[in-house]
């Protein structure tokens, strides 16, 4: 990815691909609304897992990262230990810290604002912000996406939890599958190359394969090993190919 630490402050500065503010707002609203509505699925899933209305809403207000929230309530619903469930959710959320390192350079916000902005550092705000070629665009995209998504996610979480209480047993309606379905829908478009697809496939195999033999919440932690394993295999294969090329060149020289 091209380095963007020295971004121009405003459009109209000769930056290729610079967009008007209205276009950035439109794109940010599209992402915020589309993803924010899936908070309903989290509310339903969380209530169906046995969490109270207050606990469900507190998760969305304070945690505000969908994958971690779904992982937590999913592990609890499966009978997992709360500490194990929290650990799985924590490790899924660690990626946001790396997003923050990048966004802190691009946004260049005042120190007093950064702790509040950190609450909105998630997949969607990062994706919209990184797509902007100017600092102004980055700030607009991040702010509009974060605000829209935060408000809608929490509102639909509340509605989903209330709806789950009204309909009773969510398993009978098949709503226990809503969380995983939403997560897969968000994940699939992000798998753009062979390495990413291999990591996802191995993680699925590890997670599903270990479900019968490990306590609830632990398989998702083991599945996190998919990334280093795939990267190690890729590096080993690349090293072998390079060694083979060097050996072939050496043999060609000997034949001469």
PDB file of C-alpha atoms in Angstrom, residues 73-250:
ATOM      1  CA  UNK A  73     -21.965 -14.031  22.868  1.00  0.00           C
ATOM      2  CA  UNK A  74     -21.462 -17.063  20.622  1.00  0.00           C
ATOM      3  CA  UNK A  75     -18.994 -18.628  23.049  1.00  0.00           C
ATOM      4  CA  UNK A  76     -21.248 -17.864  26.009  1.00  0.00           C
ATOM      5  CA  UNK A  77     -24.236 -19.375  24.211  1.00  0.00           C
ATOM      6  CA  UNK A  78     -22.237 -22.560  23.626  1.00  0.00           C
ATOM      7  CA  UNK A  79     -21.568 -22.839  27.347  1.00  0.00           C
ATOM      8  CA  UNK A  80     -18.028 -21.507  27.268  1.00  0.00           C
ATOM      9  CA  UNK A  81     -16.196 -20.074  30.247  1.00  0.00           C
ATOM     10  CA  UNK A  82     -16.692 -16.277  30.421  1.00  0.00           C
ATOM     11  CA  UNK A  83     -12.927 -15.712  30.634  1.00  0.00           C
ATOM     12  CA  UNK A  84     -12.298 -17.859  27.572  1.00  0.00           C
ATOM     13  CA  UNK A  85     -15.094 -16.102  25.695  1.00  0.00           C
ATOM     14  CA  UNK A  86     -13.653 -12.711  26.650  1.00  0.00           C
ATOM     15  CA  UNK A  87     -10.172 -13.808  25.569  1.00  0.00           C
ATOM     16  CA  UNK A  88     -11.445 -14.820  22.128  1.00  0.00           C
ATOM     17  CA  UNK A  89     -13.234 -11.496  21.748  1.00  0.00           C
ATOM     18  CA  UNK A  90     -10.120  -9.627  22.878  1.00  0.00           C
ATOM     19  CA  UNK A  91      -7.834 -11.283  20.347  1.00  0.00           C
ATOM     20  CA  UNK A  92     -10.281 -10.568  17.538  1.00  0.00           C
ATOM     21  CA  UNK A  93     -10.290  -6.923  18.596  1.00  0.00           C
ATOM     22  CA  UNK A  94      -6.501  -6.576  18.690  1.00  0.00           C
ATOM     23  CA  UNK A  95      -6.488  -5.778  14.976  1.00  0.00           C
ATOM     24  CA  UNK A  96      -8.120  -2.445  15.788  1.00  0.00           C
ATOM     25  CA  UNK A  97      -4.968  -1.390  17.628  1.00  0.00           C
ATOM     26  CA  UNK A  98      -2.992  -1.799  14.408  1.00  0.00           C
ATOM     27  CA  UNK A  99      -5.630   0.162  12.518  1.00  0.00           C
ATOM     28  CA  UNK A 100      -5.193   2.908  15.104  1.00  0.00           C
ATOM     29  CA  UNK A 101      -1.451   3.143  14.485  1.00  0.00           C
ATOM     30  CA  UNK A 102      -2.098   3.816  10.804  1.00  0.00           C
ATOM     31  CA  UNK A 103      -5.064   6.122  11.278  1.00  0.00           C
ATOM     32  CA  UNK A 104      -3.267   8.241  13.867  1.00  0.00           C
ATOM     33  CA  UNK A 105      -0.823   9.265  11.124  1.00  0.00           C
ATOM     34  CA  UNK A 106      -3.510   9.991   8.556  1.00  0.00           C
ATOM     35  CA  UNK A 107      -6.014  11.776  10.798  1.00  0.00           C
ATOM     36  CA  UNK A 108      -3.426  13.770  12.782  1.00  0.00           C
ATOM     37  CA  UNK A 109      -6.034  14.657  15.401  1.00  0.00           C
ATOM     38  CA  UNK A 110      -5.347  16.798  18.487  1.00  0.00           C
ATOM     39  CA  UNK A 111      -4.277  14.742  21.503  1.00  0.00           C
ATOM     40  CA  UNK A 112      -7.423  15.623  23.441  1.00  0.00           C
ATOM     41  CA  UNK A 113      -9.625  14.146  20.691  1.00  0.00           C
ATOM     42  CA  UNK A 114      -7.728  10.899  20.113  1.00  0.00           C
ATOM     43  CA  UNK A 115      -9.178   8.885  23.046  1.00  0.00           C
ATOM     44  CA  UNK A 116     -12.704   9.580  21.793  1.00  0.00           C
ATOM     45  CA  UNK A 117     -11.817   8.831  18.167  1.00  0.00           C
ATOM     46  CA  UNK A 118     -10.270   5.527  19.248  1.00  0.00           C
ATOM     47  CA  UNK A 119     -13.740   4.185  20.022  1.00  0.00           C
ATOM     48  CA  UNK A 120     -14.564   4.382  16.317  1.00  0.00           C
ATOM     49  CA  UNK A 121     -11.429   2.645  15.019  1.00  0.00           C
ATOM     50  CA  UNK A 122     -12.934  -0.458  13.410  1.00  0.00           C
ATOM     51  CA  UNK A 123     -12.858  -2.237  10.048  1.00  0.00           C
ATOM     52  CA  UNK A 124     -15.386  -0.011   8.308  1.00  0.00           C
ATOM     53  CA  UNK A 125     -14.075   3.389   9.415  1.00  0.00           C
ATOM     54  CA  UNK A 126     -10.545   2.306   8.550  1.00  0.00           C
ATOM     55  CA  UNK A 127     -11.562   1.119   5.078  1.00  0.00           C
ATOM     56  CA  UNK A 128     -13.372   4.363   4.251  1.00  0.00           C
ATOM     57  CA  UNK A 129     -10.584   6.553   5.672  1.00  0.00           C
ATOM     58  CA  UNK A 130      -7.798   4.733   3.829  1.00  0.00           C
ATOM     59  CA  UNK A 131      -9.649   5.166   0.537  1.00  0.00           C
ATOM     60  CA  UNK A 132      -9.304   8.966   0.707  1.00  0.00           C
ATOM     61  CA  UNK A 133      -6.282  10.717  -0.867  1.00  0.00           C
ATOM     62  CA  UNK A 134      -6.495  13.912   1.226  1.00  0.00           C
ATOM     63  CA  UNK A 135      -6.392  14.477   4.977  1.00  0.00           C
ATOM     64  CA  UNK A 136      -9.702  16.328   4.823  1.00  0.00           C
ATOM     65  CA  UNK A 137     -11.269  13.356   3.053  1.00  0.00           C
ATOM     66  CA  UNK A 138      -9.803  10.956   5.604  1.00  0.00           C
ATOM     67  CA  UNK A 139     -11.270  12.963   8.468  1.00  0.00           C
ATOM     68  CA  UNK A 140     -14.682  13.319   6.845  1.00  0.00           C
ATOM     69  CA  UNK A 141     -14.845   9.654   5.881  1.00  0.00           C
ATOM     70  CA  UNK A 142     -13.765   8.478   9.322  1.00  0.00           C
ATOM     71  CA  UNK A 143     -16.112  10.810  11.206  1.00  0.00           C
ATOM     72  CA  UNK A 144     -19.232  10.245   9.108  1.00  0.00           C
ATOM     73  CA  UNK A 145     -18.755   6.479   8.979  1.00  0.00           C
ATOM     74  CA  UNK A 146     -18.016   6.268  12.698  1.00  0.00           C
ATOM     75  CA  UNK A 147     -20.914   8.461  13.787  1.00  0.00           C
ATOM     76  CA  UNK A 148     -23.465   6.814  11.480  1.00  0.00           C
ATOM     77  CA  UNK A 149     -22.366   3.313  12.344  1.00  0.00           C
ATOM     78  CA  UNK A 150     -22.151   3.943  16.097  1.00  0.00           C
ATOM     79  CA  UNK A 151     -25.644   5.441  16.298  1.00  0.00           C
ATOM     80  CA  UNK A 152     -27.302   2.842  14.060  1.00  0.00           C
ATOM     81  CA  UNK A 153     -25.441  -0.124  15.564  1.00  0.00           C
ATOM     82  CA  UNK A 154     -26.535   0.782  19.075  1.00  0.00           C
ATOM     83  CA  UNK A 155     -30.095   1.603  18.046  1.00  0.00           C
ATOM     84  CA  UNK A 156     -30.552  -1.646  16.114  1.00  0.00           C
ATOM     85  CA  UNK A 157     -28.876  -3.599  18.932  1.00  0.00           C
ATOM     86  CA  UNK A 158     -31.572  -2.282  21.273  1.00  0.00           C
ATOM     87  CA  UNK A 159     -34.329  -3.122  18.799  1.00  0.00           C
ATOM     88  CA  UNK A 160     -32.903  -6.596  18.200  1.00  0.00           C
ATOM     89  CA  UNK A 161     -32.681  -7.360  21.919  1.00  0.00           C
ATOM     90  CA  UNK A 162     -36.242  -6.136  22.498  1.00  0.00           C
ATOM     91  CA  UNK A 163     -37.439  -8.138  19.512  1.00  0.00           C
ATOM     92  CA  UNK A 164     -35.731 -11.288  20.787  1.00  0.00           C
ATOM     93  CA  UNK A 165     -37.470 -10.933  24.120  1.00  0.00           C
ATOM     94  CA  UNK A 166     -40.798 -10.549  22.327  1.00  0.00           C
ATOM     95  CA  UNK A 167     -40.451 -13.628  20.101  1.00  0.00           C
ATOM     96  CA  UNK A 168     -39.051 -15.863  22.833  1.00  0.00           C
ATOM     97  CA  UNK A 169     -36.789 -18.754  21.806  1.00  0.00           C
ATOM     98  CA  UNK A 170     -34.502 -17.411  19.050  1.00  0.00           C
ATOM     99  CA  UNK A 171     -33.195 -20.906  18.256  1.00  0.00           C
ATOM    100  CA  UNK A 172     -36.688 -21.958  17.200  1.00  0.00           C
ATOM    101  CA  UNK A 173     -36.654 -19.179  14.590  1.00  0.00           C
ATOM    102  CA  UNK A 174     -33.135 -19.986  13.428  1.00  0.00           C
ATOM    103  CA  UNK A 175     -31.929 -16.549  14.546  1.00  0.00           C
ATOM    104  CA  UNK A 176     -28.933 -18.063  16.318  1.00  0.00           C
ATOM    105  CA  UNK A 177     -27.360 -18.248  12.846  1.00  0.00           C
ATOM    106  CA  UNK A 178     -27.818 -14.518  12.221  1.00  0.00           C
ATOM    107  CA  UNK A 179     -24.550 -13.514  13.878  1.00  0.00           C
ATOM    108  CA  UNK A 180     -22.281 -15.923  11.972  1.00  0.00           C
ATOM    109  CA  UNK A 181     -24.103 -15.101   8.721  1.00  0.00           C
ATOM    110  CA  UNK A 182     -23.517 -11.371   9.156  1.00  0.00           C
ATOM    111  CA  UNK A 183     -19.882 -11.939  10.072  1.00  0.00           C
ATOM    112  CA  UNK A 184     -19.315 -14.066   6.965  1.00  0.00           C
ATOM    113  CA  UNK A 185     -21.020 -11.448   4.807  1.00  0.00           C
ATOM    114  CA  UNK A 186     -18.618  -8.805   6.136  1.00  0.00           C
ATOM    115  CA  UNK A 187     -15.571 -11.044   5.827  1.00  0.00           C
ATOM    116  CA  UNK A 188     -16.055 -12.469   2.336  1.00  0.00           C
ATOM    117  CA  UNK A 189     -15.411  -9.240   0.350  1.00  0.00           C
ATOM    118  CA  UNK A 190     -12.142  -8.734   2.241  1.00  0.00           C
ATOM    119  CA  UNK A 191     -10.598 -11.972   0.943  1.00  0.00           C
ATOM    120  CA  UNK A 192      -8.949 -10.548  -2.162  1.00  0.00           C
ATOM    121  CA  UNK A 193      -5.929 -12.791  -2.720  1.00  0.00           C
ATOM    122  CA  UNK A 194      -4.840 -16.405  -2.380  1.00  0.00           C
ATOM    123  CA  UNK A 195      -3.056 -15.913   0.929  1.00  0.00           C
ATOM    124  CA  UNK A 196      -6.099 -14.329   2.585  1.00  0.00           C
ATOM    125  CA  UNK A 197      -8.378 -17.074   1.291  1.00  0.00           C
ATOM    126  CA  UNK A 198      -5.958 -19.743   2.541  1.00  0.00           C
ATOM    127  CA  UNK A 199      -5.891 -18.145   6.008  1.00  0.00           C
ATOM    128  CA  UNK A 200      -9.694 -18.027   6.107  1.00  0.00           C
ATOM    129  CA  UNK A 201     -10.064 -21.623   4.940  1.00  0.00           C
ATOM    130  CA  UNK A 202      -7.525 -22.943   7.454  1.00  0.00           C
ATOM    131  CA  UNK A 203      -9.139 -20.940  10.251  1.00  0.00           C
ATOM    132  CA  UNK A 204     -12.520 -22.470   9.403  1.00  0.00           C
ATOM    133  CA  UNK A 205     -11.046 -25.985   9.371  1.00  0.00           C
ATOM    134  CA  UNK A 206      -9.312 -25.454  12.709  1.00  0.00           C
ATOM    135  CA  UNK A 207     -12.343 -23.865  14.325  1.00  0.00           C
ATOM    136  CA  UNK A 208     -14.885 -26.436  13.150  1.00  0.00           C
ATOM    137  CA  UNK A 209     -12.561 -29.408  13.535  1.00  0.00           C
ATOM    138  CA  UNK A 210     -11.735 -28.599  17.148  1.00  0.00           C
ATOM    139  CA  UNK A 211     -15.300 -27.811  18.260  1.00  0.00           C
ATOM    140  CA  UNK A 212     -16.014 -31.398  19.415  1.00  0.00           C
ATOM    141  CA  UNK A 213     -12.784 -31.759  21.419  1.00  0.00           C
ATOM    142  CA  UNK A 214     -12.116 -28.346  22.986  1.00  0.00           C
ATOM    143  CA  UNK A 215     -14.176 -26.223  25.403  1.00  0.00           C
ATOM    144  CA  UNK A 216     -16.402 -23.533  23.898  1.00  0.00           C
ATOM    145  CA  UNK A 217     -14.460 -20.392  23.049  1.00  0.00           C
ATOM    146  CA  UNK A 218     -11.094 -22.157  22.710  1.00  0.00           C
ATOM    147  CA  UNK A 219     -11.406 -23.221  19.026  1.00  0.00           C
ATOM    148  CA  UNK A 220     -11.610 -19.577  17.919  1.00  0.00           C
ATOM    149  CA  UNK A 221      -8.342 -18.894  19.762  1.00  0.00           C
ATOM    150  CA  UNK A 222      -6.642 -21.836  18.050  1.00  0.00           C
ATOM    151  CA  UNK A 223      -8.040 -20.703  14.696  1.00  0.00           C
ATOM    152  CA  UNK A 224      -6.004 -17.523  15.100  1.00  0.00           C
ATOM    153  CA  UNK A 225      -2.925 -19.666  14.393  1.00  0.00           C
ATOM    154  CA  UNK A 226      -4.060 -19.951  10.771  1.00  0.00           C
ATOM    155  CA  UNK A 227      -2.417 -16.656   9.792  1.00  0.00           C
ATOM    156  CA  UNK A 228       1.134 -17.422  11.032  1.00  0.00           C
ATOM    157  CA  UNK A 229       0.915 -20.989   9.707  1.00  0.00           C
ATOM    158  CA  UNK A 230      -0.048 -19.864   6.202  1.00  0.00           C
ATOM    159  CA  UNK A 231       2.589 -17.114   6.199  1.00  0.00           C
ATOM    160  CA  UNK A 232       5.238 -19.598   7.365  1.00  0.00           C
ATOM    161  CA  UNK A 233       4.275 -22.064   4.623  1.00  0.00           C
ATOM    162  CA  UNK A 234       4.308 -19.291   2.036  1.00  0.00           C
ATOM    163  CA  UNK A 235       7.755 -18.120   3.135  1.00  0.00           C
ATOM    164  CA  UNK A 236       9.083 -21.676   3.113  1.00  0.00           C
ATOM    165  CA  UNK A 237       7.719 -22.251  -0.398  1.00  0.00           C
ATOM    166  CA  UNK A 238       9.171 -18.971  -1.633  1.00  0.00           C
ATOM    167  CA  UNK A 239      12.528 -19.821  -0.082  1.00  0.00           C
ATOM    168  CA  UNK A 240      12.496 -23.248  -1.733  1.00  0.00           C
ATOM    169  CA  UNK A 241      11.669 -21.745  -5.124  1.00  0.00           C
ATOM    170  CA  UNK A 242      14.472 -19.211  -4.778  1.00  0.00           C
ATOM    171  CA  UNK A 243      16.954 -21.905  -3.772  1.00  0.00           C
ATOM    172  CA  UNK A 244      15.852 -24.007  -6.742  1.00  0.00           C
ATOM    173  CA  UNK A 245      16.366 -21.085  -9.113  1.00  0.00           C
ATOM    174  CA  UNK A 246      19.850 -20.451  -7.725  1.00  0.00           C
ATOM    175  CA  UNK A 247      20.714 -24.137  -7.991  1.00  0.00           C
ATOM    176  CA  UNK A 248      19.434 -24.278 -11.569  1.00  0.00           C
ATOM    177  CA  UNK A 249      21.503 -21.240 -12.513  1.00  0.00           C
ATOM    178  CA  UNK A 250      24.583 -22.792 -10.952  1.00  0.00           C
TER     179      UNK A 250
END
